Amino acid sequence: MRTHLPVEIWRSFLLYAIDSPDVLSINPIPTDNPCYEAEYWESERTRNALRRVCSSWNAFLTQYNNRFVRTSDVIHSRIPAVSLVYALHIKVDKCTCPLCDLPHTGYMESRWCFQDRVSSADAISGHSPWRVEIIDDQRGWYFDIIACEPKRFLNLRALYHSIALPDILFSAKPPLSLLAANAKDLIKIKQLELSNITTLSIQGIEPAHLSLVHLPNLTHVWFEMLWRPLIDQNRVHSILEWLSFYGKRLETFYWLDFDSGITDSDVDKVWSLCPNLQRLQLPVDARWTPPPSSHQIRLLRVEEHDEPPPSVCSLCRSPHYFSIQFSNSLGQLANSGVQRIQASPLVWHERMAHDNDHSIYCFMMEARSHGIVVVDMCGWSFEQAILAHLKARKKLYVHK
C-alpha cells in the first residue's frame, strides 16, 4: 500500500530547502554588512532545480521569485520592476556600468530610472502594500524614493540607513525591531512602537543624544561616537550613566570611540553594569581588564587603526602599518572566555583582493595560538571565506 505525505509537509520540505537565513532572516546583532549574498544565490539554484521536478512544485516555488532584490538589477531591467513589491529584502547596491558610473550625470540618471521603476511596480501591483521586511540602504541613495508611500513600510522590520531618515517613515509606524540610523533621527524614533525595537545601531552619537528616547526592550546596541579629535571631551561618564539604565538587558554592546580616554576602573564598571554581555567592543584607548568569572563574554570586536611609525612584526619580521586593538592581550582574552574576535572593518573577500598590509593575518595566527578565531564583519572566519571563494571560482569555471 502506497502512502503519500500531506501537501503541507512537502511544502515545508521545499521551504526548508530554499531557505537563506543569512539574507532573508533578520540578524539581531548589529553589523555594517547585513549579509553575504552567496548563500541566497545558492538557494535560488536549488529552487530552480526543484521547480523542474513537477508542475505542482513549480507552481508553489514560483511564488518565491525574487525574495532578495538589488536595486541595480531593477534599474537595468534584469528582473521585473514589480519584484520590488514582493521582495523580502531590498539592497541598494552600487552599479558601475557605463550609465551609472558617469562622473557628473550617472547618479541622477540612475535615480530617475529607479523612480520610474518604482512607479511601474506600484502600477502593476495595483498599489498594494510592499512585503519588504529588510531594507539595506546604507549609501542613502534611493531610500527617499521608496519612502514616498507609507504602504511600502507596513511590513518593514529591519532598516540599515546612514543619513537622515524621511519623516514619512515614522508616520507610517512600521514594526521595526532593528534600526541602524543617524543620531539626528533619535528624537523621531519616539513616533514608533518603542517596545518592538531590540536592536539599535546609531552613527555620530554624542552624550546629549542618549537621553532622547527610552527603549524598554533594547538588547543589542552599537554606538559609533561622533569623531571630534580637536575637542577635549571625555564621553565615558555619559555612556556609563546610560548603561546603568540599560546594561542589565544588553547582550551586545559595541562602543566605537576613537577619542575618549577610558580607565581600567571604567572597564570594570562596564562589566558590573552589563552582567549578561556576550559581545563587546570597547573604545580604542581601553586596556583589557578581565571580567568576573561568572561573565558570559564570547565575542570581542576590535578596531584596526594606523600605526605611526610602522612596527616590525615578531611573526613575519615585516613592518605593519596598521595596529589591531588588544593585540598584546590575546592570552588574557582567551583566559576571559573570549572565543571569537571580530576585526573591524575587515571583510575577508575584500582584503584578499586588495591587500596592502599583512597585520590582520599575523594577528589571526597569534589569536589562533590562543584558541581564538578571528572573523570579519560578516561573521566569517578566514577558512570559511576561502572555501566560499573556491566554491564561487569552481562554479564560474564549470559554467565557462
CSV table of C-alpha atoms in Angstrom, one decimal:
chain,number,residue,atom,x,y,z
A,1,MET,CA,0.0,0.0,0.0
A,2,ARG,CA,1.5,3.4,-1.0
A,3,THR,CA,1.2,6.3,1.3
A,4,HIS,CA,1.6,10.0,0.4
A,5,LEU,CA,2.8,12.7,2.6
A,6,PRO,CA,0.3,15.6,3.0
A,7,VAL,CA,0.9,18.6,0.8
A,8,GLU,CA,1.6,20.8,3.8
A,9,ILE,CA,4.6,18.6,4.8
A,10,TRP,CA,6.0,18.6,1.2
A,11,ARG,CA,5.8,22.4,1.2
A,12,SER,CA,7.6,22.6,4.5
A,13,PHE,CA,10.4,20.5,3.0
A,14,LEU,CA,10.6,22.7,-0.1
A,15,LEU,CA,10.7,25.9,2.0
A,16,TYR,CA,13.4,24.4,4.2
A,17,ALA,CA,15.4,23.5,1.0
A,18,ILE,CA,15.3,27.1,-0.4
A,19,ASP,CA,15.8,28.9,2.9
A,20,SER,CA,18.6,31.5,3.1
A,21,PRO,CA,18.6,32.7,6.7
A,22,ASP,CA,21.7,35.0,6.2
A,23,VAL,CA,19.8,37.0,3.7
A,24,LEU,CA,16.1,36.6,4.4
A,25,SER,CA,16.1,36.5,8.2
A,26,ILE,CA,16.8,39.4,10.5
A,27,ASN,CA,20.1,39.0,12.4
A,28,PRO,CA,19.6,41.0,15.6
A,29,ILE,CA,23.3,41.5,16.1
A,30,PRO,CA,24.4,45.0,14.8
A,31,THR,CA,26.6,44.9,11.8
A,32,ASP,CA,27.5,47.1,8.8
A,33,ASN,CA,27.5,44.1,6.5
A,34,PRO,CA,24.0,42.6,6.9
A,35,CYS,CA,24.6,39.7,4.6
A,36,TYR,CA,26.7,37.7,2.3
A,37,GLU,CA,24.7,37.2,-0.9
A,38,ALA,CA,26.3,33.9,-1.9
A,39,GLU,CA,24.0,31.8,0.3
A,40,TYR,CA,20.9,33.3,-1.3
A,41,TRP,CA,22.1,32.7,-4.9
A,42,GLU,CA,22.9,29.1,-3.9
A,43,SER,CA,19.3,28.7,-2.6
A,44,GLU,CA,18.0,30.2,-5.9
A,45,ARG,CA,19.8,27.5,-7.8
A,46,THR,CA,18.2,24.9,-5.6
A,47,ARG,CA,14.8,26.5,-6.0
A,48,ASN,CA,15.1,26.5,-9.8
A,49,ALA,CA,16.2,22.8,-9.8
A,50,LEU,CA,13.2,21.8,-7.7
A,51,ARG,CA,10.9,23.7,-9.9
A,52,ARG,CA,11.8,21.3,-12.7
A,53,VAL,CA,10.7,18.2,-10.7
A,54,CYS,CA,6.9,18.5,-11.3
A,55,SER,CA,4.3,21.1,-12.2
A,56,SER,CA,2.9,21.4,-8.7
A,57,TRP,CA,6.3,22.1,-7.2
A,58,ASN,CA,6.9,24.6,-10.0
A,59,ALA,CA,3.6,26.4,-9.2
A,60,PHE,CA,4.4,26.5,-5.5
A,61,LEU,CA,8.0,27.6,-5.8
A,62,THR,CA,7.2,30.3,-8.4
A,63,GLN,CA,5.6,32.3,-5.6
A,64,TYR,CA,9.1,32.7,-4.1
A,65,ASN,CA,10.7,34.5,-7.1
A,66,ASN,CA,13.0,37.5,-6.3
A,67,ARG,CA,12.9,37.3,-2.5
A,68,PHE,CA,16.1,39.3,-2.4
A,69,VAL,CA,16.4,42.2,-4.8
A,70,ARG,CA,19.3,44.5,-5.7
A,71,THR,CA,18.4,48.0,-7.0
A,72,SER,CA,20.9,47.7,-9.8
A,73,ASP,CA,19.0,44.7,-11.2
A,74,VAL,CA,15.8,46.6,-11.1
A,75,ILE,CA,17.3,49.8,-12.7
A,76,HIS,CA,18.7,47.7,-15.6
A,77,SER,CA,15.6,45.6,-16.0
A,78,ARG,CA,17.4,42.3,-15.2
A,79,ILE,CA,14.4,41.5,-13.1
A,80,PRO,CA,10.8,42.9,-13.3
A,81,ALA,CA,10.2,46.2,-11.6
A,82,VAL,CA,7.3,44.6,-9.7
A,83,SER,CA,9.8,42.4,-7.9
A,84,LEU,CA,10.2,45.4,-5.5
A,85,VAL,CA,6.7,44.8,-4.3
A,86,TYR,CA,7.2,41.2,-3.4
A,87,ALA,CA,10.8,41.1,-2.2
A,88,LEU,CA,11.5,40.4,1.4
A,89,HIS,CA,15.0,42.0,1.3
A,90,ILE,CA,15.9,45.1,-0.8
A,91,LYS,CA,19.5,46.1,-1.1
A,92,VAL,CA,20.7,49.4,-2.5
A,93,ASP,CA,23.9,48.4,-4.3
A,94,LYS,CA,26.4,50.4,-6.3
A,95,CYS,CA,26.3,49.9,-10.0
A,96,THR,CA,29.5,50.5,-12.0
A,97,CYS,CA,28.0,50.2,-15.5
A,98,PRO,CA,28.9,53.0,-18.0
A,99,LEU,CA,25.5,54.6,-17.5
A,100,CYS,CA,25.5,54.8,-13.7
A,101,ASP,CA,29.3,55.5,-13.4
A,102,LEU,CA,29.4,58.7,-15.4
A,103,PRO,CA,31.2,61.4,-13.4
A,104,HIS,CA,28.6,64.1,-13.4
A,105,THR,CA,25.2,62.7,-14.6
A,106,GLY,CA,25.4,58.9,-13.7
A,107,TYR,CA,24.0,59.3,-10.2
A,108,MET,CA,21.0,61.4,-11.3
A,109,GLU,CA,20.3,59.2,-14.3
A,110,SER,CA,20.1,56.1,-12.1
A,111,ARG,CA,17.9,57.8,-9.6
A,112,TRP,CA,15.4,58.9,-12.3
A,113,CYS,CA,15.5,55.4,-13.7
A,114,PHE,CA,14.8,53.8,-10.3
A,115,GLN,CA,12.0,56.3,-9.6
A,116,ASP,CA,10.4,55.2,-12.9
A,117,ARG,CA,10.8,51.5,-11.9
A,118,VAL,CA,9.2,52.1,-8.5
A,119,SER,CA,6.2,53.8,-10.1
A,120,SER,CA,5.8,51.0,-12.6
A,121,ALA,CA,6.0,48.4,-9.8
A,122,ASP,CA,3.1,50.1,-7.9
A,123,ALA,CA,1.0,50.4,-11.1
A,124,ILE,CA,1.5,46.7,-12.0
A,125,SER,CA,0.6,45.5,-8.4
A,126,GLY,CA,-2.4,47.8,-8.1
A,127,HIS,CA,-0.6,49.9,-5.5
A,128,SER,CA,-0.7,47.0,-3.0
A,129,PRO,CA,1.4,47.2,0.2
A,130,TRP,CA,5.0,46.0,-0.2
A,131,ARG,CA,6.2,42.8,1.5
A,132,VAL,CA,9.7,44.0,2.2
A,133,GLU,CA,10.9,43.2,5.8
A,134,ILE,CA,14.6,44.3,5.3
A,135,ILE,CA,16.0,47.4,3.6
A,136,ASP,CA,19.7,47.9,3.3
A,137,ASP,CA,20.3,51.4,2.0
A,138,GLN,CA,23.5,52.4,3.9
A,139,ARG,CA,24.5,54.5,0.9
A,140,GLY,CA,21.4,56.6,1.3
A,141,TRP,CA,20.9,56.8,-2.5
A,142,TYR,CA,17.3,55.7,-3.1
A,143,PHE,CA,15.5,55.5,0.3
A,144,ASP,CA,13.8,58.8,-0.2
A,145,ILE,CA,12.2,57.5,-3.4
A,146,ILE,CA,10.9,54.3,-1.7
A,147,ALA,CA,9.8,56.4,1.3
A,148,CYS,CA,7.2,58.4,-0.7
A,149,GLU,CA,4.4,56.0,0.1
A,150,PRO,CA,3.8,54.7,3.7
A,151,LYS,CA,2.3,51.5,2.4
A,152,ARG,CA,5.7,50.4,1.3
A,153,PHE,CA,6.8,50.1,5.0
A,154,LEU,CA,3.9,48.3,6.5
A,155,ASN,CA,6.0,45.1,7.0
A,156,LEU,CA,9.4,46.7,7.5
A,157,ARG,CA,11.2,45.1,10.4
A,158,ALA,CA,14.9,46.0,9.8
A,159,LEU,CA,16.3,49.1,8.3
A,160,TYR,CA,20.0,49.9,7.6
A,161,HIS,CA,20.5,53.5,6.8
A,162,SER,CA,23.2,56.1,7.5
A,163,ILE,CA,21.8,59.5,6.8
A,164,ALA,CA,18.7,61.4,7.9
A,165,LEU,CA,15.5,59.5,7.6
A,166,PRO,CA,12.4,61.0,6.0
A,167,ASP,CA,9.6,61.9,8.3
A,168,ILE,CA,7.1,59.8,6.4
A,169,LEU,CA,8.8,56.6,7.6
A,170,PHE,CA,8.0,57.4,11.2
A,171,SER,CA,4.4,58.4,10.4
A,172,ALA,CA,3.9,55.0,8.7
A,173,LYS,CA,4.9,53.4,12.1
A,174,PRO,CA,6.5,50.2,10.6
A,175,PRO,CA,7.0,47.3,13.1
A,176,LEU,CA,10.8,47.9,13.2
A,177,SER,CA,12.8,45.6,15.6
A,178,LEU,CA,16.2,46.7,14.1
A,179,LEU,CA,17.1,50.2,13.2
A,180,ALA,CA,20.5,51.4,12.0
A,181,ALA,CA,20.4,55.1,11.5
A,182,ASN,CA,22.0,58.5,12.3
A,183,ALA,CA,21.9,60.1,15.7
A,184,LYS,CA,19.8,63.0,14.4
A,185,ASP,CA,16.9,60.6,14.0
A,186,LEU,CA,16.8,59.6,17.6
A,187,ILE,CA,14.1,62.1,18.6
A,188,LYS,CA,11.9,60.9,15.7
A,189,ILE,CA,12.1,57.3,16.9
A,190,LYS,CA,9.5,58.3,19.6
A,191,GLN,CA,6.8,58.1,16.9
A,192,LEU,CA,7.5,54.3,16.6
A,193,GLU,CA,6.3,51.5,18.8
A,194,LEU,CA,9.4,51.6,21.0
A,195,SER,CA,8.7,48.2,22.7
A,196,ASN,CA,9.4,46.5,19.3
A,197,ILE,CA,12.9,47.8,19.0
A,198,THR,CA,15.5,45.3,20.3
A,199,THR,CA,18.5,46.3,18.1
A,200,LEU,CA,19.8,49.9,17.7
A,201,SER,CA,22.8,51.0,15.7
A,202,ILE,CA,23.5,54.7,15.8
A,203,GLN,CA,26.2,56.7,14.0
A,204,GLY,CA,27.5,60.1,15.1
A,205,ILE,CA,26.2,59.9,18.6
A,206,GLU,CA,27.0,62.4,21.4
A,207,PRO,CA,26.2,62.3,25.1
A,208,ALA,CA,23.2,64.7,24.6
A,209,HIS,CA,21.6,62.1,22.4
A,210,LEU,CA,21.5,59.3,25.0
A,211,SER,CA,18.5,60.6,26.9
A,212,LEU,CA,16.3,61.5,23.9
A,213,VAL,CA,14.4,58.2,23.8
A,214,HIS,CA,13.6,55.2,26.1
A,215,LEU,CA,13.7,51.8,24.5
A,216,PRO,CA,12.4,49.2,27.1
A,217,ASN,CA,13.4,46.0,25.3
A,218,LEU,CA,16.8,47.1,23.9
A,219,THR,CA,19.1,44.1,23.8
A,220,HIS,CA,21.7,44.8,21.1
A,221,VAL,CA,23.4,48.2,20.7
A,222,TRP,CA,26.1,49.7,18.5
A,223,PHE,CA,27.1,53.3,19.3
A,224,GLU,CA,29.5,55.0,16.9
A,225,MET,CA,30.6,58.1,18.8
A,226,LEU,CA,30.9,61.4,16.9
A,227,TRP,CA,34.6,61.8,16.0
A,228,ARG,CA,35.9,65.1,17.4
A,229,PRO,CA,39.7,64.9,17.6
A,230,LEU,CA,40.2,68.6,18.3
A,231,ILE,CA,37.8,68.8,21.2
A,232,ASP,CA,38.9,67.6,24.7
A,233,GLN,CA,35.7,65.7,25.5
A,234,ASN,CA,35.5,62.5,27.5
A,235,ARG,CA,32.2,60.9,26.9
A,236,VAL,CA,32.8,57.9,29.1
A,237,HIS,CA,30.8,59.1,32.1
A,238,SER,CA,27.7,59.7,30.0
A,239,ILE,CA,27.9,56.2,28.5
A,240,LEU,CA,28.3,54.6,31.9
A,241,GLU,CA,25.3,56.5,33.2
A,242,TRP,CA,23.3,55.3,30.2
A,243,LEU,CA,24.5,51.7,30.9
A,244,SER,CA,23.2,52.0,34.5
A,245,PHE,CA,19.7,52.0,33.0
A,246,TYR,CA,20.1,49.6,30.1
A,247,GLY,CA,23.1,47.5,30.9
A,248,LYS,CA,21.4,44.6,32.6
A,249,ARG,CA,19.4,43.7,29.5
A,250,LEU,CA,22.2,44.1,27.0
A,251,GLU,CA,23.6,41.0,25.3
A,252,THR,CA,25.6,43.1,22.7
A,253,PHE,CA,27.3,46.4,23.3
A,254,TYR,CA,29.6,47.8,20.6
A,255,TRP,CA,31.1,51.1,21.7
A,256,LEU,CA,33.1,52.6,18.8
A,257,ASP,CA,35.1,55.6,20.1
A,258,PHE,CA,38.5,56.9,18.9
A,259,ASP,CA,38.6,60.0,21.1
A,260,SER,CA,37.6,59.3,24.7
A,261,GLY,CA,40.1,58.2,27.3
A,262,ILE,CA,38.8,55.2,29.4
A,263,THR,CA,40.4,53.9,32.5
A,264,ASP,CA,40.7,50.3,33.8
A,265,SER,CA,38.1,51.2,36.5
A,266,ASP,CA,35.7,52.3,33.8
A,267,VAL,CA,36.1,49.0,32.0
A,268,ASP,CA,35.4,47.3,35.3
A,269,LYS,CA,32.2,49.3,35.6
A,270,VAL,CA,31.1,48.1,32.2
A,271,TRP,CA,31.4,44.5,33.4
A,272,SER,CA,29.4,45.2,36.5
A,273,LEU,CA,26.7,47.2,34.7
A,274,CYS,CA,26.3,44.7,31.9
A,275,PRO,CA,26.4,41.2,33.5
A,276,ASN,CA,24.7,39.4,30.5
A,277,LEU,CA,27.0,40.7,27.8
A,278,GLN,CA,28.1,38.1,25.2
A,279,ARG,CA,29.5,40.5,22.6
A,280,LEU,CA,31.5,43.7,23.4
A,281,GLN,CA,33.5,46.5,21.8
A,282,LEU,CA,35.4,49.0,23.9
A,283,PRO,CA,36.9,52.4,22.9
A,284,VAL,CA,40.3,52.2,21.1
A,285,ASP,CA,42.1,53.7,24.2
A,286,ALA,CA,40.8,50.9,26.5
A,287,ARG,CA,43.1,48.3,28.1
A,288,TRP,CA,41.8,44.8,28.8
A,289,THR,CA,40.7,44.1,32.3
A,290,PRO,CA,39.2,40.6,32.9
A,291,PRO,CA,35.5,40.3,33.6
A,292,PRO,CA,34.2,38.4,36.7
A,293,SER,CA,34.3,34.6,36.4
A,294,SER,CA,30.5,34.5,36.1
A,295,HIS,CA,30.5,36.6,32.9
A,296,GLN,CA,29.3,35.2,29.5
A,297,ILE,CA,31.5,37.2,27.1
A,298,ARG,CA,32.2,35.2,24.0
A,299,LEU,CA,33.0,37.7,21.2
A,300,LEU,CA,35.1,40.8,21.2
A,301,ARG,CA,35.0,43.4,18.4
A,302,VAL,CA,38.3,45.2,17.8
A,303,GLU,CA,39.4,48.1,15.6
A,304,GLU,CA,42.2,48.3,13.1
A,305,HIS,CA,43.9,51.7,13.2
A,306,ASP,CA,47.0,53.4,11.8
A,307,GLU,CA,50.4,52.6,13.5
A,308,PRO,CA,52.7,55.6,13.1
A,309,PRO,CA,55.6,54.7,12.9
A,310,PRO,CA,55.2,51.2,11.5
A,311,SER,CA,56.1,48.5,13.9
A,312,VAL,CA,58.1,45.4,13.0
A,313,CYS,CA,56.0,42.2,13.5
A,314,SER,CA,57.6,39.5,15.6
A,315,LEU,CA,56.0,36.8,13.4
A,316,CYS,CA,56.7,37.9,9.8
A,317,ARG,CA,59.6,40.3,10.6
A,318,SER,CA,58.0,42.9,8.3
A,319,PRO,CA,56.7,46.4,9.2
A,320,HIS,CA,53.0,46.7,9.9
A,321,TYR,CA,51.3,50.0,9.1
A,322,PHE,CA,48.1,49.1,11.0
A,323,SER,CA,47.7,48.1,14.6
A,324,ILE,CA,44.9,45.9,15.9
A,325,GLN,CA,43.3,46.7,19.3
A,326,PHE,CA,44.2,44.3,22.1
A,327,SER,CA,46.9,42.5,20.1
A,328,ASN,CA,49.1,42.4,23.2
A,329,SER,CA,46.3,41.0,25.4
A,330,LEU,CA,45.4,37.8,23.4
A,331,GLY,CA,46.3,35.5,26.3
A,332,GLN,CA,44.2,37.5,28.7
A,333,LEU,CA,41.3,37.5,26.3
A,334,ALA,CA,41.5,33.7,26.0
A,335,ASN,CA,41.6,33.3,29.8
A,336,SER,CA,38.5,35.6,30.0
A,337,GLY,CA,36.4,33.2,27.8
A,338,VAL,CA,36.7,35.2,24.5
A,339,GLN,CA,36.3,32.6,21.7
A,340,ARG,CA,35.9,34.9,18.7
A,341,ILE,CA,37.4,38.3,17.7
A,342,GLN,CA,35.6,40.3,15.1
A,343,ALA,CA,38.0,42.7,13.4
A,344,SER,CA,36.6,46.0,12.1
A,345,PRO,CA,36.4,47.0,9.2
A,346,LEU,CA,37.6,43.6,7.9
A,347,VAL,CA,35.8,41.8,5.1
A,348,TRP,CA,37.8,38.8,4.1
A,349,HIS,CA,37.0,38.7,0.4
A,350,GLU,CA,37.8,42.4,0.0
A,351,ARG,CA,41.0,42.1,2.0
A,352,MET,CA,42.2,39.2,-0.2
A,353,ALA,CA,41.6,41.2,-3.3
A,354,HIS,CA,43.1,44.5,-2.1
A,355,ASP,CA,45.8,43.6,0.5
A,356,ASN,CA,48.4,46.2,1.3
A,357,ASP,CA,49.3,45.1,4.8
A,358,HIS,CA,49.7,41.7,6.5
A,359,SER,CA,48.9,42.7,10.0
A,360,ILE,CA,45.5,41.0,10.1
A,361,TYR,CA,47.0,37.7,9.0
A,362,CYS,CA,49.7,37.8,11.7
A,363,PHE,CA,47.0,38.8,14.3
A,364,MET,CA,44.9,35.9,13.1
A,365,MET,CA,47.8,33.4,13.6
A,366,GLU,CA,48.6,34.8,17.0
A,367,ALA,CA,45.0,34.6,18.1
A,368,ARG,CA,44.7,31.1,16.8
A,369,SER,CA,47.6,30.0,19.0
A,370,HIS,CA,45.5,31.0,22.0
A,371,GLY,CA,42.4,29.2,20.7
A,372,ILE,CA,40.6,32.3,19.4
A,373,VAL,CA,39.0,32.5,16.0
A,374,VAL,CA,39.2,35.8,14.1
A,375,VAL,CA,36.1,36.6,12.0
A,376,ASP,CA,35.3,39.5,9.7
A,377,MET,CA,32.3,41.9,9.9
A,378,CYS,CA,30.1,39.3,8.2
A,379,GLY,CA,31.0,36.8,10.9
A,380,TRP,CA,33.1,34.6,8.6
A,381,SER,CA,36.4,33.0,9.5
A,382,PHE,CA,39.3,33.1,7.1
A,383,GLU,CA,38.8,29.4,6.3
A,384,GLN,CA,35.0,30.0,5.6
A,385,ALA,CA,35.8,32.9,3.3
A,386,ILE,CA,38.5,30.9,1.4
A,387,LEU,CA,36.0,28.0,1.0
A,388,ALA,CA,33.3,30.3,-0.3
A,389,HIS,CA,35.8,31.9,-2.7
A,390,LEU,CA,36.9,28.5,-4.1
A,391,LYS,CA,33.3,27.3,-4.5
A,392,ALA,CA,32.4,30.5,-6.4
A,393,ARG,CA,35.5,30.0,-8.7
A,394,LYS,CA,34.6,26.4,-9.3
A,395,LYS,CA,31.1,27.3,-10.4
A,396,LEU,CA,32.4,30.1,-12.6
A,397,TYR,CA,34.8,27.5,-14.2
A,398,VAL,CA,32.1,24.9,-14.7
A,399,HIS,CA,29.8,27.5,-16.4
A,400,LYS,CA,32.5,28.5,-18.7
